[in-house]
Coordinates of C-alpha atoms (C1' of nucleotides) in Angstrom, one line a residue:
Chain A
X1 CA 2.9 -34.7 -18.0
X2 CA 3.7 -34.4 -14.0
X3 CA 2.5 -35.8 -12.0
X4 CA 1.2 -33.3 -9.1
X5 CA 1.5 -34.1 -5.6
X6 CA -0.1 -31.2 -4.2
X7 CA -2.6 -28.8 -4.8
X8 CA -4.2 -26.0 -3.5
X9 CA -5.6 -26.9 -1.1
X10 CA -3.2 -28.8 0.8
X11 CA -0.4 -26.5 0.0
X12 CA -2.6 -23.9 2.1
X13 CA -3.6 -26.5 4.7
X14 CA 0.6 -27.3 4.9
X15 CA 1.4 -23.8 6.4
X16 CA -2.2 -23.7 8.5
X17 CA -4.1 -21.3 6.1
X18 CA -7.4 -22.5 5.6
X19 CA -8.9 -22.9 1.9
X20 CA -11.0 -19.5 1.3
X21 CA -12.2 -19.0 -1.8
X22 CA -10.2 -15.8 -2.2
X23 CA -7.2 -17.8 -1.7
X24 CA -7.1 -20.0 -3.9
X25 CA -8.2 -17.4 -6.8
X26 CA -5.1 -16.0 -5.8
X27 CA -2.8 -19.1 -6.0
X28 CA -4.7 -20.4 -9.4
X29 CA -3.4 -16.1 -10.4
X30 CA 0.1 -16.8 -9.7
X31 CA 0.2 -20.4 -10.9
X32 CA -1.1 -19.5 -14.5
X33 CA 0.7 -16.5 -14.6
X34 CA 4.5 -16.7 -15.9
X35 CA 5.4 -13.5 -14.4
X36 CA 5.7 -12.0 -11.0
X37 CA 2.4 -10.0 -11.0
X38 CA 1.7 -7.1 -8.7
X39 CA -1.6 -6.1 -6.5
X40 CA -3.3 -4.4 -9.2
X41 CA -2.6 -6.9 -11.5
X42 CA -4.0 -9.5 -9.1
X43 CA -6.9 -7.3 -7.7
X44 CA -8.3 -6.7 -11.7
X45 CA -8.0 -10.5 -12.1
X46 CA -10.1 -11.2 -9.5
X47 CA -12.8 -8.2 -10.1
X48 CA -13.1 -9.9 -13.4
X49 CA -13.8 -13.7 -12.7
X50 CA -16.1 -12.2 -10.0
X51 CA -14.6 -12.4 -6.9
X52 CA -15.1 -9.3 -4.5
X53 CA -12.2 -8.6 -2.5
X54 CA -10.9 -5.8 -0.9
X55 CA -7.1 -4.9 -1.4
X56 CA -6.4 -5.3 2.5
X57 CA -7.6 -8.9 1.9
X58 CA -5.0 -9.4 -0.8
X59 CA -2.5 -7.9 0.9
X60 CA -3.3 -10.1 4.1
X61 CA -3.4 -13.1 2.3
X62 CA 0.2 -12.3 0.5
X63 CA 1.4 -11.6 3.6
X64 CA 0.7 -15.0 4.7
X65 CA 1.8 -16.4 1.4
X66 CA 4.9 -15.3 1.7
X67 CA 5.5 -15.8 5.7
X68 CA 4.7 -19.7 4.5
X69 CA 6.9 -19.6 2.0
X70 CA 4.5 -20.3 -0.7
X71 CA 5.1 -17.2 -2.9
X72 CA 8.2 -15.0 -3.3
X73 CA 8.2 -11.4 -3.1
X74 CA 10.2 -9.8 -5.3
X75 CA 11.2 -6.2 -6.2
X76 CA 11.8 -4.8 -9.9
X77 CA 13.0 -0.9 -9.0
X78 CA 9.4 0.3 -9.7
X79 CA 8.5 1.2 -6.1
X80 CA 6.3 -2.2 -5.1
X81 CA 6.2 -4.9 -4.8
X82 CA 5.8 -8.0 -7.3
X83 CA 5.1 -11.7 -6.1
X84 CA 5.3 -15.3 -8.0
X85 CA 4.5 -18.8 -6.5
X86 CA 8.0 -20.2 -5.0
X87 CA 9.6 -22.8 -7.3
X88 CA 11.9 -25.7 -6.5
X89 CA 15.0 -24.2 -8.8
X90 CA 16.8 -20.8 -7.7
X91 CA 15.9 -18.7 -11.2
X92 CA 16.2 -14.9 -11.3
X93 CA 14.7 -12.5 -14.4
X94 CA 15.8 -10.7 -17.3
X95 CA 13.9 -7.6 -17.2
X96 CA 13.3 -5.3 -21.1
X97 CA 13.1 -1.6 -19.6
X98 CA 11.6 -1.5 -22.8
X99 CA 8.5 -3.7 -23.4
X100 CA 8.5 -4.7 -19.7
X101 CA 9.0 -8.7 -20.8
X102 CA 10.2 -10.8 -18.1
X103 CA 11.9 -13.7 -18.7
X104 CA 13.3 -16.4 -16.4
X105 CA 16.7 -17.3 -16.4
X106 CA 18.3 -20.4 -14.0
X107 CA 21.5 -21.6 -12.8
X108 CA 23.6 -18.3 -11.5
X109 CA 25.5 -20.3 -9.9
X110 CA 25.2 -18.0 -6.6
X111 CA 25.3 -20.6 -4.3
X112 CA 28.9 -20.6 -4.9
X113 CA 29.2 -17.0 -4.0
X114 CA 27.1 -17.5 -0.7
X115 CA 29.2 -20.3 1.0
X116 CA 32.5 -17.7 -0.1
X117 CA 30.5 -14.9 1.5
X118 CA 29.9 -16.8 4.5
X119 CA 33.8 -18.2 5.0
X120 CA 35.0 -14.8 4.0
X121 CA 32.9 -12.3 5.8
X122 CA 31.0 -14.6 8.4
X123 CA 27.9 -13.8 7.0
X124 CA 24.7 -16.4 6.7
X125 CA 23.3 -15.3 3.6
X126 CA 19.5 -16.8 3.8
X127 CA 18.4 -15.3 0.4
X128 CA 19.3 -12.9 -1.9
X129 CA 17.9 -10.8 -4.8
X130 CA 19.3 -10.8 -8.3
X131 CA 17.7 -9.3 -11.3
X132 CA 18.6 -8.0 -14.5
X133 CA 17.4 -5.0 -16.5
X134 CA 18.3 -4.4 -19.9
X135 CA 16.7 -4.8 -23.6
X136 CA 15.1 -8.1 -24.8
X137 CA 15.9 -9.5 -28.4
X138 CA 12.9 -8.0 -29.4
X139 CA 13.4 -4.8 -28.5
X140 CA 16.8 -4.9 -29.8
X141 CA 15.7 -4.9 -33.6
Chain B
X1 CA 46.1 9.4 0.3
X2 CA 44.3 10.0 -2.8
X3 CA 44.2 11.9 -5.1
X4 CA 40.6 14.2 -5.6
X5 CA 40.3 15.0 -9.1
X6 CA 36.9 16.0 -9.2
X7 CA 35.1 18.1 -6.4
X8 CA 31.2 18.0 -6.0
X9 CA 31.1 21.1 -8.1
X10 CA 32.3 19.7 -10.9
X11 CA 30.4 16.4 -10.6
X12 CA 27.6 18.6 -10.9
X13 CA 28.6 20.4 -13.9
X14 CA 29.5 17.4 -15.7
X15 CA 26.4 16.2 -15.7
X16 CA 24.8 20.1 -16.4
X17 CA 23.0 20.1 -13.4
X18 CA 23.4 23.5 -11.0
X19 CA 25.2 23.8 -7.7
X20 CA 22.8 24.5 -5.4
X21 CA 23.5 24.4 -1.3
X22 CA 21.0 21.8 -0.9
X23 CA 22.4 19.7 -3.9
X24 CA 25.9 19.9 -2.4
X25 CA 24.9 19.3 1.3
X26 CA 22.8 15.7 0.0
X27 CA 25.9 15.0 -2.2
X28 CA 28.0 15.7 1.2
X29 CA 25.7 13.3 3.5
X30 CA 25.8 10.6 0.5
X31 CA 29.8 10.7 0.5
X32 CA 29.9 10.8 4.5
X33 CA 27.3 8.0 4.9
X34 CA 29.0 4.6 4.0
X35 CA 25.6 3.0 3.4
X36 CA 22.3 3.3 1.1
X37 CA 20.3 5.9 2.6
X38 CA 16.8 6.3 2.0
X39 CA 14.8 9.9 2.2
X40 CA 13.7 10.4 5.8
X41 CA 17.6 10.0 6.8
X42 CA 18.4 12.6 3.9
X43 CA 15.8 15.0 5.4
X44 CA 16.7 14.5 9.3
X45 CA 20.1 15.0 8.5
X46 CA 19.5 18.3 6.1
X47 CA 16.9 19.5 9.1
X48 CA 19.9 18.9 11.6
X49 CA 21.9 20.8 9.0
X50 CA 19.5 24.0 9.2
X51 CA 19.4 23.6 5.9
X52 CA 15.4 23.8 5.3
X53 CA 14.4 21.9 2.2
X54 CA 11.1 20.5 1.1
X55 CA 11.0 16.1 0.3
X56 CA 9.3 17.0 -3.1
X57 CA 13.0 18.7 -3.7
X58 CA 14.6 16.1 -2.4
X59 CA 13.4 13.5 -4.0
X60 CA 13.8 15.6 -7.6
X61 CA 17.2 16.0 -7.0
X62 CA 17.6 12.3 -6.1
X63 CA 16.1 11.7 -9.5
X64 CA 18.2 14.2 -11.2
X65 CA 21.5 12.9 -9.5
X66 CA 20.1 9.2 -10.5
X67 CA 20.0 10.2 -14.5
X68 CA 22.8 11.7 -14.5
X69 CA 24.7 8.5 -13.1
X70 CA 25.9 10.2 -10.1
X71 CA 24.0 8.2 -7.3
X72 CA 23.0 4.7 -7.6
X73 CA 18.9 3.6 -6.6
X74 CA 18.5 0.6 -4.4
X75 CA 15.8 -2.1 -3.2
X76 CA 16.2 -3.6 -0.1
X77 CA 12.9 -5.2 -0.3
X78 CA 11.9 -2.4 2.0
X79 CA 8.9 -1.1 -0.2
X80 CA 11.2 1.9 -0.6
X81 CA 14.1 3.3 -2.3
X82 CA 17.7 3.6 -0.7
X83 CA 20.7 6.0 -3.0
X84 CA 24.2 5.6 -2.4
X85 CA 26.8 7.4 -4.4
X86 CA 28.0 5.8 -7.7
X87 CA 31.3 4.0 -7.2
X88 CA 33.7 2.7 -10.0
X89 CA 34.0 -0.9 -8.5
X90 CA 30.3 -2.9 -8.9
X91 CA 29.5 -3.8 -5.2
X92 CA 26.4 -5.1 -3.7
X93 CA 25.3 -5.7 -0.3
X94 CA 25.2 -7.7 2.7
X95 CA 21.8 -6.9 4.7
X96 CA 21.7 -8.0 8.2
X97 CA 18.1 -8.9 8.7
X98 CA 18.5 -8.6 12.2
X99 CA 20.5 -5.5 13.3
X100 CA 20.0 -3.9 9.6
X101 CA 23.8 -3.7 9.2
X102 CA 24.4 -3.4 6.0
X103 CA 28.2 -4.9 4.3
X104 CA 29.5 -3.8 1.2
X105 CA 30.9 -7.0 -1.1
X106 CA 32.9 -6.8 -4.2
X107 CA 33.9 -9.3 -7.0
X108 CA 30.7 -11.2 -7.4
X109 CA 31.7 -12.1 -11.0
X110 CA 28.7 -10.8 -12.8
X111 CA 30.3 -9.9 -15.5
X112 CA 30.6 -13.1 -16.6
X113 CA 27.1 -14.1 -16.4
X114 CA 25.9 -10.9 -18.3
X115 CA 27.9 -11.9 -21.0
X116 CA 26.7 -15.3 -21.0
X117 CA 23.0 -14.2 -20.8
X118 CA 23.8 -12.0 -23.5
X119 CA 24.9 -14.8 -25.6
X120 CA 22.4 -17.2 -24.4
X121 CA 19.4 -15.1 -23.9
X122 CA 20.1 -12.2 -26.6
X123 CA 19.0 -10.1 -23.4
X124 CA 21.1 -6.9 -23.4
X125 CA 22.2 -6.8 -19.8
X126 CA 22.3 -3.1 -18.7
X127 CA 22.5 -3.1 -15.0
X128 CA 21.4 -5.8 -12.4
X129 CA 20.7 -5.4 -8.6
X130 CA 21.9 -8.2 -6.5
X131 CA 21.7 -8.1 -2.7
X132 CA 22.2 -10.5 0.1
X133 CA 19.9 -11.1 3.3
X134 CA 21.0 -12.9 6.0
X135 CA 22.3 -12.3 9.7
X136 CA 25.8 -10.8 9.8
X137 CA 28.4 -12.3 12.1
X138 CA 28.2 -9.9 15.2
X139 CA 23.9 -10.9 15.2
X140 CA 25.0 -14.9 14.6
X141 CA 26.5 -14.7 18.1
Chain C
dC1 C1' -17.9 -22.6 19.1
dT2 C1' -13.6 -20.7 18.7
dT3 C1' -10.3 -19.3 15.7
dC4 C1' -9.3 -17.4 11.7
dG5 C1' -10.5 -14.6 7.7
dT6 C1' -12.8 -10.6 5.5
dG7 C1' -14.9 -6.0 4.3
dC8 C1' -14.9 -1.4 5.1
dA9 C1' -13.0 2.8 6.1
dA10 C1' -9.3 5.2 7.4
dA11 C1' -4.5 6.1 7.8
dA12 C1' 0.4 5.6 7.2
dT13 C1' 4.2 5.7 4.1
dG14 C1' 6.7 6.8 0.0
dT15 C1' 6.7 9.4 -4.1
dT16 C1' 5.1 12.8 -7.7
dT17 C1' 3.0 17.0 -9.7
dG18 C1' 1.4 21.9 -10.7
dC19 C1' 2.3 26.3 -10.1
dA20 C1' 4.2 30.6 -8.5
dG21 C1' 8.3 32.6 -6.9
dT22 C1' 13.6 32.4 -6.5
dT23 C1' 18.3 31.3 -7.6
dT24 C1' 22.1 30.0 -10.6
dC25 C1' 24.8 30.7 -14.5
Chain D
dG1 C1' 17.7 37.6 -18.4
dA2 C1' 16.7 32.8 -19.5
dA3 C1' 16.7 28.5 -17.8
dA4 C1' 16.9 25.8 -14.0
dC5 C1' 15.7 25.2 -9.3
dT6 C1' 12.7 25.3 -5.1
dG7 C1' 8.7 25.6 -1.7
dC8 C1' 4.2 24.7 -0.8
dA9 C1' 0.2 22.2 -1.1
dA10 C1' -2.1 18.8 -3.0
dA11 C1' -2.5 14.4 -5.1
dC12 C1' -1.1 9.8 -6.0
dA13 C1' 0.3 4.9 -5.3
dT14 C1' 1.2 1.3 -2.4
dT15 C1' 0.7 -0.9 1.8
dT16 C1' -1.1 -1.2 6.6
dT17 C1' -4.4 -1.1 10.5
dG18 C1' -8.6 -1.2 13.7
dC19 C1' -12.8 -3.0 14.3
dA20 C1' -17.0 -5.5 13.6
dC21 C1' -19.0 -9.1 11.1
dG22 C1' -18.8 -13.7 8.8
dA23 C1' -17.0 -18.3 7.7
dA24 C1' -14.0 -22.5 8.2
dG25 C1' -12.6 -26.4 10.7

DNA sequence: CTTCGTGCAAAATGTTTGCAGTTTC
DNA sequence: GAAACTGCAAACATTTTGCACGAAG
């Protein structure tokens, strides 16, 4: 068991976002969730465990998440937009173009290729986007 | 100088796809261009062109040209699509998030890592999309 | 009580589709 | 001439915006 130093409601209170219900709906979402989940994924969550919100809200509200760096926003070549709570380890995903699974993997070792990218062509890499699509084991049979 | 084997004609062929004028001017602009472009700079420079073509065109030749392997279809966490033509080296990109600058970087060493996922994972590694954000060296200054 | 957050409606942006007419091979 | 391609208009999906009301600290 961990032992958890934060919740919700400091973790909004951290970036100056204040504790609405809708947020932290939202953040329980992302947390349970082992995916990167888009807006109508999200908004049919919340319709179900009753909470009216509009999709302007949830878009607000991720806009904030991210500008705090509380979520990432990620992008899976499907035309929007998908968003996950931000972790402490540097992981990417393995995404089946066939079953749409999406799983996790860690340790690219990409911070290797930043600090060669900033000696070699003077750029300051702040972030970067890898991701993988392909077939999952299962899918393979 | 190299040599050309191949003229757009032929890339078109290959891939049984007809020669149109407006398929040969977008393959034109993608081979001038030396970045991703997304639609709107396809269409001002087709309109600028005089050659008078509708985006519901564009965008089916786009995903024509993308099937057949000839372009590539890129994320710049822009909430849109950017298409550059498909070269034989595996490059990705340095995006200055500040002047929009965009770098072209080689030898990232994926391959090695597919493999590995492959072997760890039993994830069949197909394509990935990797870019870098950051400030380029003329905006660091 | 002031700032921040939300709902609603509308719009902006990027992309896709149906269908009738036109071009390429 | 058949199959492929295109224009037009409309629809669709995602995301953003203005404004008035409501809630949190």
């Amino acid at each position: 068991m961990t032992l958890k130093t934060h919740n919700h409601k400091d973790e909004l209170r951290d970036v100056a976002l204040k504790a609405t219900p809708a947020r932290m709906a939202i953040l329980d979402f992302l947390e349970k969730e082992h995916r990167p989940v888009d807006v109508p994924a999200l908004l049919s969550y919340l319709t179900k465990s009753d909470i009216d919100i509009d999709q302007a809200t949830v878009y607000r509200i991720l806009d904030k998440f991210y500008k705090g760096n509380i979520i990432k926003r990620l992008e899976f070549q499907e035309g929007k937009f998908r968003y996950e709570i931000t972790h402490t380890d540097d992981h990417h995903h393995l995404i089946c173009e066939q079953c749409g699974a999406i799983e996790d993997i860690s340790d690219c070792g990409i911070e290797v290729l930043e600090k060669e990218i900033n000696k070699k062509k003077k750029f300051l890499v702040k972030r970067h986007s890898l991701e993988f699509f392909g077939v999952c084991a299962v899918c393979q049979r």
